[in-house]
Coordinates of C-alpha atoms in Angstrom, one line a residue:
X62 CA 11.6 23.8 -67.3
X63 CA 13.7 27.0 -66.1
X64 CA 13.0 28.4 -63.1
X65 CA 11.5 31.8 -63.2
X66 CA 13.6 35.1 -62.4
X67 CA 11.3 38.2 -60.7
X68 CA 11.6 41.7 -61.6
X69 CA 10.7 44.8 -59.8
X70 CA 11.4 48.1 -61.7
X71 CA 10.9 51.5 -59.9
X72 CA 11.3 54.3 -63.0
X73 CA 10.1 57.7 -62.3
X74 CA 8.1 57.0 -59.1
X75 CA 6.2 54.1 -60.7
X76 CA 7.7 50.3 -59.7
X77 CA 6.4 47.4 -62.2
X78 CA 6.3 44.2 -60.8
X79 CA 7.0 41.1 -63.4
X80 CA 7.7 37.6 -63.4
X81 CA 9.7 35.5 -66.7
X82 CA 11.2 32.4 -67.4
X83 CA 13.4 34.0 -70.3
X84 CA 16.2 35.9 -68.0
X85 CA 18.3 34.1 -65.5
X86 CA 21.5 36.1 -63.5
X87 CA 23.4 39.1 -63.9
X88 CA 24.7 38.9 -67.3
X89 CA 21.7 38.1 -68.7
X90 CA 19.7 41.4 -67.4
X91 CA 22.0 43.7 -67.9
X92 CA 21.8 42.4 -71.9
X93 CA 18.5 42.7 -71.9
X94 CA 18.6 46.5 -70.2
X95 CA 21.7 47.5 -72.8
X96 CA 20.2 45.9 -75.9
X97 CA 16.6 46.9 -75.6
X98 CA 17.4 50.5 -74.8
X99 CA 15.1 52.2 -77.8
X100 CA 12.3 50.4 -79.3
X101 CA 12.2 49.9 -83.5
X102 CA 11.5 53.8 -83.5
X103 CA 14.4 54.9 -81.8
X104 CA 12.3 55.7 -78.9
X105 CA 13.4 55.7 -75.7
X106 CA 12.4 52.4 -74.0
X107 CA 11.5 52.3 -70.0
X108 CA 14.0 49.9 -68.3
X109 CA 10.5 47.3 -68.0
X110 CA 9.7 47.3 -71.0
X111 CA 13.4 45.8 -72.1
X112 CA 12.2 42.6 -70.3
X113 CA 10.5 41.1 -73.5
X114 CA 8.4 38.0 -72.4
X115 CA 7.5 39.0 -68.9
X116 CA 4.4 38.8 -67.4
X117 CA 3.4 41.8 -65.7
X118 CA 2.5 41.0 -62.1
X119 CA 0.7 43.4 -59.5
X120 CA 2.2 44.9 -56.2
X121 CA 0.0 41.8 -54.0
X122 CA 1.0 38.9 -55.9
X123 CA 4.5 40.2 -56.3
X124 CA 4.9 40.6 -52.2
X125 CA 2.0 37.5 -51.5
X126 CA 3.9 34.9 -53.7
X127 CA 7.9 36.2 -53.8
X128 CA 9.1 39.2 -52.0
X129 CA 7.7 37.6 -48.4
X130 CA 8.9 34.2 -48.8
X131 CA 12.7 33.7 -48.7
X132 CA 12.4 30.1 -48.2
X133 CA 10.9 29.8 -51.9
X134 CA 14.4 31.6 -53.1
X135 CA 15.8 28.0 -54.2
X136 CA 12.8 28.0 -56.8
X137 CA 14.1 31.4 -58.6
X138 CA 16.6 31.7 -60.8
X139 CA 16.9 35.2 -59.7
X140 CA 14.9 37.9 -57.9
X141 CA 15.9 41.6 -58.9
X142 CA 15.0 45.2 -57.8
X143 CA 16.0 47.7 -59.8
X144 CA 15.5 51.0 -59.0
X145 CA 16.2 53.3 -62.1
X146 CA 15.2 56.7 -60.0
X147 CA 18.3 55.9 -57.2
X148 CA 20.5 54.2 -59.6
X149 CA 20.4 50.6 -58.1
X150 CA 20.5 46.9 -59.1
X151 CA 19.9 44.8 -56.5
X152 CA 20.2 40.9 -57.3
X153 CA 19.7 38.1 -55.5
X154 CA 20.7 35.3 -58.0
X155 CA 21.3 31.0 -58.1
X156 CA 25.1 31.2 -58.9
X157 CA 25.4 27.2 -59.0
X158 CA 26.2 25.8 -55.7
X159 CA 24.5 28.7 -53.5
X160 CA 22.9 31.7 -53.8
X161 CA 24.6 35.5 -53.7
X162 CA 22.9 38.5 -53.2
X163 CA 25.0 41.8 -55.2
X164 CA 24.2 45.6 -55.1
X165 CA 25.4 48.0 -58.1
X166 CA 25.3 51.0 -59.3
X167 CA 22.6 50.6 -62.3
X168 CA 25.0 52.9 -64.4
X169 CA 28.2 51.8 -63.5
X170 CA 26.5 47.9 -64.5
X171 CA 25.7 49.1 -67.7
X172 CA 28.8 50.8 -68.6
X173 CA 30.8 47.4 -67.4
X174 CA 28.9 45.3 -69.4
X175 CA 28.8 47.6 -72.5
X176 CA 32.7 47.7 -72.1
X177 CA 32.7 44.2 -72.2
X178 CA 30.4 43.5 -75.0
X179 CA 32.6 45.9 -77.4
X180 CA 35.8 44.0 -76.1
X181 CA 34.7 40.6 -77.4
X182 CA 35.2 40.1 -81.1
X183 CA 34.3 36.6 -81.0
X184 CA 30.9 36.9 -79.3
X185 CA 28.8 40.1 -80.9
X186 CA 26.2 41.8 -79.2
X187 CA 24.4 38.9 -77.5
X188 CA 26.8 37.5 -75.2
X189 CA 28.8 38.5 -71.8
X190 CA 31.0 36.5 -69.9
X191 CA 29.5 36.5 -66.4
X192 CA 33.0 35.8 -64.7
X193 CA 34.4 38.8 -66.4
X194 CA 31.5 41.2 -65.6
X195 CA 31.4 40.0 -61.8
X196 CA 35.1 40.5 -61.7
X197 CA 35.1 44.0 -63.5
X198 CA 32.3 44.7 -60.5
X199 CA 33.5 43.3 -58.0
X200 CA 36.8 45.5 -58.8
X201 CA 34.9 48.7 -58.7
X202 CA 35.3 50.7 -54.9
X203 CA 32.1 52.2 -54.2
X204 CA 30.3 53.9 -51.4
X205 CA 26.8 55.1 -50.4
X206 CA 27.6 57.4 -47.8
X207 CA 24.9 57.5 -44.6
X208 CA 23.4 60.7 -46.1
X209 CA 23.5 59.8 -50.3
X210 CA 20.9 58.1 -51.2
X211 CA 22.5 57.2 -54.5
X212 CA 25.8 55.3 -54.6
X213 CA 29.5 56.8 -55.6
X214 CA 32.0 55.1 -58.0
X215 CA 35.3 56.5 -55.9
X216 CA 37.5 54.8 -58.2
X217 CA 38.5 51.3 -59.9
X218 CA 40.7 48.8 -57.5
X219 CA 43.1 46.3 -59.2

């Protein structure tokens, strides 16, 4: 059985709290957050609600059972905050042999992973290549100066 990944998402002053089996790492949210972006409507969908199959937790059970217990990190496939309202991921994720904790800029994420969806004729819109997003993020220079709150793209290294 797969381990389950935990959500928090803070979107206009509200954070939800969720818990699913279905998403694992990196790649794998940031599909969810790009493909899920309006419902069948064309409606604007809140970045939570693009988490299909998650159970909705509250605030106590979220800090009781996950966010106060590092040692139970090896039974998550991931635990993620994402903070829609200061434009953050934050992800602490099982990469294989250990775990690695990553900070983005939510936008700068999405437009990565977008880029690298188009790019890929032979995959389509459900697939990214995790090596080739972390490497496209791992190139981007960013800073979050003492008094921003919000982090700064200040340019693409090579």
């Amino acid at each position: 059985m797969k381990r389950p990944s935990v959500i928090a998402v803070t979107e206009n002053g509200n954070t939800r709290y969720g818990v699913t089996r279905s998403y694992g790492g990196l790649a794998s949210i940031a599909l969810r957050l790009l493909k899920y972006r309006t419902d069948a409507n064309g409606q604007y969908m809140p970045f939570f609600e693009r988490f299909n199959n998650t159970r909705e937790i509250d605030r106590e059970e979220y800090e009781e059972t996950y966010a106060d217990h590092p040692e139970e990190a090896d039974t998550l496939a991931s635990f993620t905050e994402i903070d829609v309202d200061r434009n953050i991921l934050c992800i602490d994720e099982d990469r294989g042999k250990e775990r690695e904790y990553h900070e983005y800029p939510l936008d700068f994420l999405l437009e990565r992973a977008e880029l690298l969806i188009r790019n890929n004729p032979y995959t389509g819109e459900g697939y990214i290549k995790r090596e080739d997003l972390y490497f496209d993020l791992k190139t981007a220079v960013y800073c979050r100066p003492e008094e921003q709150e919000k982090p700064e793209i200040i340019g693409q290294s090579i």
